[in-house]
Amino acid sequence: MSGLKPEASPHTRENSATESSQFPPEDRPDEIWMEEALRCAQRALEAGEVPVGAVVVRNGQVVGRGWNRNITDSDPTAHAEVIALREAGATVGNHRLEHCELFVTIEPCAMCAGALTHARVKRLVYGSDDPKAGAVKSVLQVLNHPQLNHKIEVRSGVLAGRSAELLQSFFRSRR
Ligand SMILES: [Zn+2]
């Protein structure tokens, strides 16, 4: 699938410290993949959707990407994470994504946290917290709930300012 290659985007910012070519794919820092997720969020913004983007990475390669498509698809479940997980499942040929990491620009909601658990994703990296709907720590603690067997390693706050900025510009433009 051609869409799986990192894309050049006019919105890419100069940032030589995290230039992806400096790192072998499996050693790329989280910020590189978060840049990819931010590019996905930008696609949502351009489509008039809430700008959230996600990528699924396996062995240093993007195997799924998604951005919010709720309005476009008239689909209440079309969150960036769900779309990225669906694409990853199809790419990998397995509904279990045990060796995968998911990078998303904001804290996942309860639905997406549930989907991450069902998918057995190994690690979640997200940008800004979502004080309204976050289900990792902010509102609910669905992910890594003590009564769930599957535990997911979590890192938050990666390029958080950038994702918050995107969301703010979206909500400002709608006022
Ligand atoms: Zn969600």
mmCIF file of C-alpha atoms and ligand atoms in Angstrom:
data_model
loop_
_atom_site.group_PDB
_atom_site.id
_atom_site.type_symbol
_atom_site.label_atom_id
_atom_site.label_comp_id
_atom_site.label_asym_id
_atom_site.label_seq_id
_atom_site.Cartn_x
_atom_site.Cartn_y
_atom_site.Cartn_z
ATOM 1 C CA MET A 1 0.000 0.000 0.000
ATOM 2 C CA SER A 2 1.580 3.254 -1.110
ATOM 3 C CA GLY A 3 0.037 5.225 1.747
ATOM 4 C CA LEU A 4 2.312 3.474 4.217
ATOM 5 C CA LYS A 5 5.441 5.376 3.217
ATOM 6 C CA PRO A 6 6.309 8.487 5.224
ATOM 7 C CA GLU A 7 4.952 11.370 3.210
ATOM 8 C CA ALA A 8 6.544 14.668 2.414
ATOM 9 C CA SER A 9 4.208 17.377 3.583
ATOM 10 C CA PRO A 10 4.222 21.138 3.218
ATOM 11 C CA HIS A 11 3.436 21.198 6.922
ATOM 12 C CA THR A 12 6.608 19.387 7.924
ATOM 13 C CA ARG A 13 8.667 21.666 10.097
ATOM 14 C CA GLU A 14 12.418 21.948 9.992
ATOM 15 C CA ASN A 15 13.790 19.997 12.894
ATOM 16 C CA SER A 16 17.254 18.693 12.286
ATOM 17 C CA ALA A 17 17.467 17.162 15.795
ATOM 18 C CA THR A 18 14.893 14.531 14.843
ATOM 19 C CA GLU A 19 15.708 14.045 11.170
ATOM 20 C CA SER A 20 14.600 10.474 10.540
ATOM 21 C CA SER A 21 17.516 9.635 8.236
ATOM 22 C CA GLN A 22 19.916 9.906 11.186
ATOM 23 C CA PHE A 23 18.469 6.822 12.827
ATOM 24 C CA PRO A 24 18.073 3.214 11.726
ATOM 25 C CA PRO A 25 14.302 2.518 11.611
ATOM 26 C CA GLU A 26 14.179 0.391 14.755
ATOM 27 C CA ASP A 27 16.077 3.021 16.802
ATOM 28 C CA ARG A 28 14.066 6.045 15.841
ATOM 29 C CA PRO A 29 13.038 8.153 18.802
ATOM 30 C CA ASP A 30 9.350 8.503 19.663
ATOM 31 C CA GLU A 31 9.379 12.078 18.365
ATOM 32 C CA ILE A 32 9.958 10.884 14.791
ATOM 33 C CA TRP A 33 6.818 8.755 14.860
ATOM 34 C CA MET A 34 4.875 11.466 16.615
ATOM 35 C CA GLU A 35 5.775 13.746 13.709
ATOM 36 C CA GLU A 36 4.040 11.176 11.477
ATOM 37 C CA ALA A 37 0.982 11.196 13.739
ATOM 38 C CA LEU A 38 0.949 15.006 13.634
ATOM 39 C CA ARG A 39 0.986 14.885 9.825
ATOM 40 C CA CYS A 40 -2.077 12.631 10.020
ATOM 41 C CA ALA A 41 -3.752 15.111 12.388
ATOM 42 C CA GLN A 42 -3.065 17.830 9.834
ATOM 43 C CA ARG A 43 -4.981 15.761 7.244
ATOM 44 C CA ALA A 44 -7.971 15.685 9.591
ATOM 45 C CA LEU A 45 -7.743 19.440 10.061
ATOM 46 C CA GLU A 46 -7.745 19.980 6.300
ATOM 47 C CA ALA A 47 -10.891 17.833 6.045
ATOM 48 C CA GLY A 48 -12.662 19.878 8.731
ATOM 49 C CA GLU A 49 -12.378 17.092 11.306
ATOM 50 C CA VAL A 50 -11.108 17.374 14.880
ATOM 51 C CA PRO A 51 -7.342 17.197 14.263
ATOM 52 C CA VAL A 52 -6.205 13.947 15.836
ATOM 53 C CA GLY A 53 -3.766 11.611 14.078
ATOM 54 C CA ALA A 54 -2.307 8.177 14.838
ATOM 55 C CA VAL A 55 0.267 5.757 13.463
ATOM 56 C CA VAL A 56 0.977 2.120 14.327
ATOM 57 C CA VAL A 57 4.647 1.152 14.164
ATOM 58 C CA ARG A 58 6.079 -2.343 14.004
ATOM 59 C CA ASN A 59 9.797 -3.130 13.684
ATOM 60 C CA GLY A 60 10.567 0.455 12.766
ATOM 61 C CA GLN A 61 7.921 0.671 10.061
ATOM 62 C CA VAL A 62 4.541 2.354 9.886
ATOM 63 C CA VAL A 63 1.951 -0.404 9.353
ATOM 64 C CA GLY A 64 -1.146 1.708 9.890
ATOM 65 C CA ARG A 65 -2.129 5.327 9.974
ATOM 66 C CA GLY A 66 -5.357 7.143 10.682
ATOM 67 C CA TRP A 67 -6.924 10.485 11.363
ATOM 68 C CA ASN A 68 -10.390 11.397 12.576
ATOM 69 C CA ARG A 69 -13.042 10.793 9.910
ATOM 70 C CA ASN A 70 -16.264 10.980 11.960
ATOM 71 C CA ILE A 71 -17.909 13.673 9.840
ATOM 72 C CA THR A 72 -16.508 12.458 6.510
ATOM 73 C CA ASP A 73 -17.697 8.893 7.083
ATOM 74 C CA SER A 74 -20.763 9.628 9.265
ATOM 75 C CA ASP A 75 -19.147 7.153 11.631
ATOM 76 C CA PRO A 76 -19.112 7.753 15.391
ATOM 77 C CA THR A 77 -16.318 5.192 15.788
ATOM 78 C CA ALA A 78 -13.993 6.672 13.155
ATOM 79 C CA HIS A 79 -11.329 7.931 15.542
ATOM 80 C CA ALA A 80 -7.715 8.149 14.380
ATOM 81 C CA GLU A 81 -6.624 5.258 16.618
ATOM 82 C CA VAL A 82 -9.386 2.882 15.446
ATOM 83 C CA ILE A 83 -8.615 3.587 11.794
ATOM 84 C CA ALA A 84 -4.861 3.136 12.348
ATOM 85 C CA LEU A 85 -5.457 -0.162 14.213
ATOM 86 C CA ARG A 86 -7.725 -1.459 11.426
ATOM 87 C CA GLU A 87 -5.130 -0.668 8.804
ATOM 88 C CA ALA A 88 -2.369 -2.229 10.924
ATOM 89 C CA GLY A 89 -4.392 -5.428 11.392
ATOM 90 C CA ALA A 90 -4.910 -5.670 7.646
ATOM 91 C CA THR A 91 -1.231 -4.952 6.910
ATOM 92 C CA VAL A 92 0.123 -7.409 9.468
ATOM 93 C CA GLY A 93 -2.591 -9.981 8.717
ATOM 94 C CA ASN A 94 -3.471 -10.429 12.385
ATOM 95 C CA HIS A 95 -6.068 -8.955 14.729
ATOM 96 C CA ARG A 96 -3.491 -9.108 17.521
ATOM 97 C CA LEU A 97 -0.892 -6.365 17.312
ATOM 98 C CA GLU A 98 1.400 -7.594 20.083
ATOM 99 C CA HIS A 99 4.612 -6.227 18.636
ATOM 100 C CA CYS A 100 3.153 -2.883 17.702
ATOM 101 C CA GLU A 101 3.337 0.566 19.209
ATOM 102 C CA LEU A 102 0.651 3.186 18.658
ATOM 103 C CA PHE A 103 1.496 6.888 18.486
ATOM 104 C CA VAL A 104 -1.401 9.308 18.782
ATOM 105 C CA THR A 105 -1.485 13.051 19.158
ATOM 106 C CA ILE A 106 -3.856 13.141 22.157
ATOM 107 C CA GLU A 107 -4.783 10.867 25.041
ATOM 108 C CA PRO A 108 -7.111 8.100 23.780
ATOM 109 C CA CYS A 109 -10.806 8.054 24.736
ATOM 110 C CA ALA A 110 -12.520 5.060 26.390
ATOM 111 C CA MET A 111 -13.427 3.495 23.027
ATOM 112 C CA CYS A 112 -9.894 3.737 21.694
ATOM 113 C CA ALA A 113 -8.328 2.612 24.981
ATOM 114 C CA GLY A 114 -10.607 -0.437 24.751
ATOM 115 C CA ALA A 115 -9.550 -1.052 21.157
ATOM 116 C CA LEU A 116 -5.858 -0.810 22.132
ATOM 117 C CA THR A 117 -6.435 -3.420 24.825
ATOM 118 C CA HIS A 118 -8.307 -5.758 22.445
ATOM 119 C CA ALA A 119 -5.484 -5.370 19.920
ATOM 120 C CA ARG A 120 -2.877 -6.268 22.605
ATOM 121 C CA VAL A 121 -0.764 -3.324 21.552
ATOM 122 C CA LYS A 122 2.594 -3.373 23.329
ATOM 123 C CA ARG A 123 3.111 0.344 23.859
ATOM 124 C CA LEU A 124 1.182 3.587 23.604
ATOM 125 C CA VAL A 125 2.819 6.977 23.088
ATOM 126 C CA TYR A 126 0.628 10.052 23.079
ATOM 127 C CA GLY A 127 0.955 13.820 22.951
ATOM 128 C CA SER A 128 -1.307 16.036 25.011
ATOM 129 C CA ASP A 129 -3.648 14.934 27.780
ATOM 130 C CA ASP A 130 -7.388 15.128 27.104
ATOM 131 C CA PRO A 131 -9.030 16.528 30.241
ATOM 132 C CA LYS A 132 -12.515 16.032 28.709
ATOM 133 C CA ALA A 133 -12.423 12.429 27.483
ATOM 134 C CA GLY A 134 -8.979 10.912 28.163
ATOM 135 C CA ALA A 135 -9.224 7.296 29.286
ATOM 136 C CA VAL A 136 -5.610 6.631 30.217
ATOM 137 C CA LYS A 137 -5.500 8.888 33.259
ATOM 138 C CA SER A 138 -7.432 12.148 32.814
ATOM 139 C CA VAL A 139 -11.119 11.165 33.109
ATOM 140 C CA LEU A 140 -11.191 7.367 33.215
ATOM 141 C CA GLN A 141 -8.457 4.781 33.647
ATOM 142 C CA VAL A 142 -9.529 2.181 31.095
ATOM 143 C CA LEU A 143 -6.028 1.394 29.887
ATOM 144 C CA ASN A 144 -4.129 -0.794 32.359
ATOM 145 C CA HIS A 145 -7.211 -1.124 34.546
ATOM 146 C CA PRO A 146 -6.202 -3.472 37.408
ATOM 147 C CA GLN A 147 -8.847 -5.997 36.346
ATOM 148 C CA LEU A 148 -7.617 -6.245 32.770
ATOM 149 C CA ASN A 149 -4.934 -8.796 31.976
ATOM 150 C CA HIS A 150 -3.236 -6.943 29.180
ATOM 151 C CA LYS A 151 -0.812 -4.255 30.290
ATOM 152 C CA ILE A 152 0.380 -1.564 27.923
ATOM 153 C CA GLU A 153 3.478 0.529 28.426
ATOM 154 C CA VAL A 154 2.543 4.224 28.213
ATOM 155 C CA ARG A 155 4.515 7.360 27.522
ATOM 156 C CA SER A 156 2.726 10.730 27.411
ATOM 157 C CA GLY A 157 3.599 14.327 26.630
ATOM 158 C CA VAL A 158 5.559 13.668 23.412
ATOM 159 C CA LEU A 159 5.399 16.830 21.245
ATOM 160 C CA ALA A 160 2.335 17.698 23.344
ATOM 161 C CA GLY A 161 2.557 21.412 22.572
ATOM 162 C CA ARG A 162 2.246 20.744 18.840
ATOM 163 C CA SER A 163 -0.896 18.606 19.147
ATOM 164 C CA ALA A 164 -2.515 21.038 21.569
ATOM 165 C CA GLU A 165 -1.725 23.882 19.166
ATOM 166 C CA LEU A 166 -3.451 22.031 16.303
ATOM 167 C CA LEU A 167 -6.554 21.399 18.404
ATOM 168 C CA GLN A 168 -6.666 24.996 19.614
ATOM 169 C CA SER A 169 -6.422 26.382 16.093
ATOM 170 C CA PHE A 170 -9.266 24.073 15.056
ATOM 171 C CA PHE A 171 -11.581 25.129 17.861
ATOM 172 C CA ARG A 172 -10.644 28.818 17.429
ATOM 173 C CA SER A 173 -11.539 28.663 13.750
ATOM 174 C CA ARG A 174 -15.007 27.318 14.572
ATOM 175 C CA ARG A 175 -15.959 30.095 16.929
HETATM 176 ZN ZN ZN B 1 -11.070 7.671 20.577
#
